Amino acid sequence: MPTYAAPQDKVRDRVLDAACELFAARGINTTGVDLIAEVAGVSKRSLYQRFASKDDLIAAYLPVATDRFLNDLIPPADAGLSPVESILRVFTASQRASLDPGFGGCPVLNASAEIRDATHPLRSAAVAYKDRLQEWFAAHAEAAGATDPVLLAEQLAILFDGAMSYTSVRARPIPDSVYVTARALLTAQGLPLPAEQPAPAAS
């Protein structure tokens, strides 16, 4: 369930839904507040009652977009997977997602490429997302018995970002080499690997 708004604030939800759709399709800088309000089916006055500026809306949008993005890639705790299998699932799920021509890539990387101002409120949301993913990798690496779970988590996070940049810039699916590299990083930490292979993807 979305956690970005109180259940009773349907207007805020609709605005954020519209922002997610439009920012992914058109970009942040080329999408105006007028269009967001129109797609959300709300007045600009209602929008500005909830977000003081477009910058505030962008900062609120990013956690929503990243939650949805990560929920599609990170397996749930009750999936019945080992920590190593869970880590690898992130990369196989990313690869499968990238096969979809409509896959928009990582919303944080996309937003950061458009907004370079280090003082923009988006930046704190972007850092929080990156910390969350790296901490997830670290927790699973530690549970798996990695020699250095912090180092492994950093390596996996960098690999993940590289894969997302690759598919966004080249408009091609994530290659199998990313999954192979993830396995190699786990092996280097002395972790036993499952036998399954990633989903086929164009390289």
CSV table of C-alpha atoms in Angstrom, one decimal:
chain,number,residue,atom,x,y,z
A,1,MET,CA,0.0,0.0,0.0
A,2,PRO,CA,1.3,3.5,-0.7
A,3,THR,CA,2.7,5.3,2.4
A,4,TYR,CA,3.2,8.7,0.9
A,5,ALA,CA,-0.1,10.3,2.0
A,6,ALA,CA,-2.8,10.1,4.6
A,7,PRO,CA,-5.6,7.9,3.4
A,8,GLN,CA,-8.1,10.7,3.5
A,9,ASP,CA,-6.0,13.1,1.3
A,10,LYS,CA,-7.1,11.8,-2.1
A,11,VAL,CA,-6.2,15.0,-3.8
A,12,ARG,CA,-2.6,14.7,-2.7
A,13,ASP,CA,-2.5,11.1,-3.9
A,14,ARG,CA,-3.9,12.1,-7.3
A,15,VAL,CA,-1.3,14.8,-7.7
A,16,LEU,CA,1.5,12.5,-6.8
A,17,ASP,CA,0.2,9.8,-9.1
A,18,ALA,CA,0.1,12.4,-11.9
A,19,ALA,CA,3.6,13.6,-11.1
A,20,CYS,CA,4.9,10.0,-11.3
A,21,GLU,CA,3.3,9.4,-14.6
A,22,LEU,CA,4.3,12.8,-16.2
A,23,PHE,CA,7.8,13.1,-14.8
A,24,ALA,CA,8.6,9.5,-16.1
A,25,ALA,CA,7.1,10.2,-19.5
A,26,ARG,CA,8.1,13.8,-20.1
A,27,GLY,CA,10.9,14.7,-17.7
A,28,ILE,CA,10.7,16.9,-14.6
A,29,ASN,CA,11.9,20.2,-16.2
A,30,THR,CA,9.5,20.0,-19.1
A,31,THR,CA,6.5,19.2,-17.0
A,32,GLY,CA,4.6,22.1,-15.6
A,33,VAL,CA,2.3,22.4,-12.6
A,34,ASP,CA,-0.6,23.2,-14.9
A,35,LEU,CA,-0.4,19.9,-16.7
A,36,ILE,CA,0.1,18.0,-13.4
A,37,ALA,CA,-3.1,19.6,-12.0
A,38,GLU,CA,-5.0,18.8,-15.2
A,39,VAL,CA,-4.0,15.2,-15.3
A,40,ALA,CA,-4.7,14.8,-11.6
A,41,GLY,CA,-8.1,16.4,-12.1
A,42,VAL,CA,-7.6,19.0,-9.4
A,43,SER,CA,-7.3,22.8,-9.4
A,44,LYS,CA,-4.0,24.5,-9.1
A,45,ARG,CA,-5.2,26.0,-5.9
A,46,SER,CA,-5.8,22.5,-4.4
A,47,LEU,CA,-2.4,21.5,-5.6
A,48,TYR,CA,-0.6,24.5,-4.0
A,49,GLN,CA,-2.5,23.9,-0.8
A,50,ARG,CA,-0.6,20.7,-0.5
A,51,PHE,CA,2.7,21.6,-2.2
A,52,ALA,CA,4.1,25.1,-1.7
A,53,SER,CA,6.0,25.0,-5.0
A,54,LYS,CA,7.0,22.7,-7.8
A,55,ASP,CA,10.2,22.0,-6.0
A,56,ASP,CA,8.3,20.8,-3.0
A,57,LEU,CA,6.2,18.6,-5.2
A,58,ILE,CA,9.3,17.1,-6.8
A,59,ALA,CA,10.8,16.3,-3.4
A,60,ALA,CA,7.5,14.6,-2.4
A,61,TYR,CA,7.3,12.8,-5.7
A,62,LEU,CA,10.7,11.1,-5.5
A,63,PRO,CA,10.0,8.9,-2.5
A,64,VAL,CA,6.8,7.7,-4.0
A,65,ALA,CA,8.4,6.9,-7.4
A,66,THR,CA,11.3,5.1,-5.7
A,67,ASP,CA,9.1,3.1,-3.4
A,68,ARG,CA,7.2,1.9,-6.5
A,69,PHE,CA,10.4,1.2,-8.3
A,70,LEU,CA,12.0,-0.7,-5.5
A,71,ASN,CA,8.9,-2.7,-4.7
A,72,ASP,CA,9.0,-4.1,-8.2
A,73,LEU,CA,12.6,-5.2,-7.8
A,74,ILE,CA,13.2,-6.1,-4.2
A,75,PRO,CA,11.6,-9.4,-3.1
A,76,PRO,CA,9.3,-9.4,-0.1
A,77,ALA,CA,10.6,-10.8,3.2
A,78,ASP,CA,8.1,-13.7,2.9
A,79,ALA,CA,9.3,-14.7,-0.6
A,80,GLY,CA,11.1,-17.8,0.9
A,81,LEU,CA,14.5,-16.8,-0.5
A,82,SER,CA,17.8,-17.0,1.1
A,83,PRO,CA,19.7,-13.7,1.6
A,84,VAL,CA,22.0,-14.5,-1.4
A,85,GLU,CA,18.9,-15.4,-3.5
A,86,SER,CA,17.3,-12.1,-2.5
A,87,ILE,CA,20.3,-10.1,-3.6
A,88,LEU,CA,20.5,-11.8,-6.9
A,89,ARG,CA,16.7,-11.5,-7.4
A,90,VAL,CA,17.2,-7.7,-7.5
A,91,PHE,CA,19.4,-8.0,-10.5
A,92,THR,CA,17.3,-10.6,-12.3
A,93,ALA,CA,14.2,-8.5,-11.7
A,94,SER,CA,16.0,-5.4,-13.0
A,95,GLN,CA,17.0,-7.3,-16.1
A,96,ARG,CA,13.5,-8.5,-16.7
A,97,ALA,CA,12.1,-5.0,-16.2
A,98,SER,CA,14.5,-3.6,-18.7
A,99,LEU,CA,13.1,-5.8,-21.4
A,100,ASP,CA,10.0,-3.8,-21.4
A,101,PRO,CA,10.2,-1.0,-24.0
A,102,GLY,CA,8.4,1.3,-21.5
A,103,PHE,CA,10.8,0.8,-18.7
A,104,GLY,CA,11.9,4.2,-17.5
A,105,GLY,CA,14.9,3.2,-15.4
A,106,CYS,CA,15.8,4.5,-12.0
A,107,PRO,CA,13.7,7.6,-11.0
A,108,VAL,CA,16.5,8.9,-8.8
A,109,LEU,CA,19.1,8.8,-11.5
A,110,ASN,CA,16.7,10.3,-14.0
A,111,ALA,CA,15.8,13.1,-11.6
A,112,SER,CA,19.4,13.8,-10.5
A,113,ALA,CA,20.4,14.1,-14.2
A,114,GLU,CA,17.8,16.9,-14.7
A,115,ILE,CA,18.3,18.7,-11.4
A,116,ARG,CA,22.0,19.5,-10.7
A,117,ASP,CA,21.5,22.0,-7.9
A,118,ALA,CA,23.0,20.4,-4.7
A,119,THR,CA,20.7,22.5,-2.5
A,120,HIS,CA,17.5,21.3,-4.2
A,121,PRO,CA,15.1,19.4,-1.8
A,122,LEU,CA,15.2,16.5,-4.2
A,123,ARG,CA,18.8,15.8,-3.2
A,124,SER,CA,18.0,14.7,0.3
A,125,ALA,CA,15.3,12.4,-1.0
A,126,ALA,CA,17.8,11.0,-3.5
A,127,VAL,CA,20.4,10.3,-0.8
A,128,ALA,CA,17.8,8.7,1.4
A,129,TYR,CA,16.8,6.3,-1.5
A,130,LYS,CA,20.4,5.4,-2.2
A,131,ASP,CA,21.1,4.8,1.6
A,132,ARG,CA,18.0,2.6,1.8
A,133,LEU,CA,19.1,0.4,-1.1
A,134,GLN,CA,22.6,0.1,0.1
A,135,GLU,CA,21.5,-0.7,3.7
A,136,TRP,CA,19.2,-3.4,2.3
A,137,PHE,CA,22.1,-4.9,0.5
A,138,ALA,CA,24.3,-4.7,3.6
A,139,ALA,CA,21.7,-6.3,5.8
A,140,HIS,CA,21.3,-9.3,3.4
A,141,ALA,CA,25.0,-9.5,2.9
A,142,GLU,CA,25.5,-9.7,6.7
A,143,ALA,CA,22.8,-12.3,7.0
A,144,ALA,CA,24.4,-14.4,4.3
A,145,GLY,CA,27.7,-14.3,6.2
A,146,ALA,CA,29.7,-12.1,3.9
A,147,THR,CA,33.3,-11.4,5.0
A,148,ASP,CA,32.8,-7.6,4.6
A,149,PRO,CA,29.0,-6.9,4.2
A,150,VAL,CA,29.5,-3.1,4.1
A,151,LEU,CA,32.0,-3.3,1.2
A,152,LEU,CA,29.8,-5.8,-0.6
A,153,ALA,CA,26.8,-3.6,-0.2
A,154,GLU,CA,28.7,-0.6,-1.7
A,155,GLN,CA,29.9,-2.7,-4.6
A,156,LEU,CA,26.4,-4.0,-5.3
A,157,ALA,CA,24.9,-0.6,-5.1
A,158,ILE,CA,27.4,0.8,-7.6
A,159,LEU,CA,26.7,-2.2,-9.9
A,160,PHE,CA,23.0,-1.6,-9.7
A,161,ASP,CA,23.4,2.1,-10.5
A,162,GLY,CA,25.7,1.3,-13.4
A,163,ALA,CA,23.1,-1.2,-14.8
A,164,MET,CA,20.4,1.5,-14.5
A,165,SER,CA,22.5,4.1,-16.2
A,166,TYR,CA,23.4,1.6,-19.0
A,167,THR,CA,19.8,0.8,-19.8
A,168,SER,CA,18.7,4.5,-19.6
A,169,VAL,CA,21.5,5.9,-21.8
A,170,ARG,CA,21.6,3.1,-24.3
A,171,ALA,CA,17.9,2.3,-24.4
A,172,ARG,CA,18.8,-1.4,-24.3
A,173,PRO,CA,18.1,-4.1,-21.8
A,174,ILE,CA,20.5,-4.8,-19.0
A,175,PRO,CA,23.0,-7.3,-20.2
A,176,ASP,CA,23.7,-10.7,-18.6
A,177,SER,CA,27.1,-9.5,-17.6
A,178,VAL,CA,25.6,-7.5,-14.7
A,179,TYR,CA,24.1,-10.6,-13.2
A,180,VAL,CA,27.4,-12.4,-13.7
A,181,THR,CA,29.3,-9.6,-12.0
A,182,ALA,CA,26.9,-9.7,-9.0
A,183,ARG,CA,27.6,-13.4,-8.6
A,184,ALA,CA,31.3,-12.8,-8.8
A,185,LEU,CA,31.1,-10.1,-6.1
A,186,LEU,CA,29.2,-12.6,-3.8
A,187,THR,CA,31.7,-15.4,-4.6
A,188,ALA,CA,34.6,-13.0,-3.6
A,189,GLN,CA,32.9,-12.7,-0.2
A,190,GLY,CA,32.9,-16.5,0.2
A,191,LEU,CA,29.2,-16.9,-0.2
A,192,PRO,CA,27.7,-20.0,-1.8
A,193,LEU,CA,25.6,-19.3,-4.9
A,194,PRO,CA,22.4,-20.8,-6.2
A,195,ALA,CA,22.5,-22.5,-9.6
A,196,GLU,CA,19.8,-20.6,-11.4
A,197,GLN,CA,20.6,-18.2,-14.2
A,198,PRO,CA,19.1,-14.8,-15.1
A,199,ALA,CA,16.2,-14.4,-17.4
A,200,PRO,CA,17.4,-14.1,-21.1
A,201,ALA,CA,18.0,-10.6,-22.2
A,202,ALA,CA,19.5,-8.9,-25.3
A,203,SER,CA,23.1,-8.0,-24.7
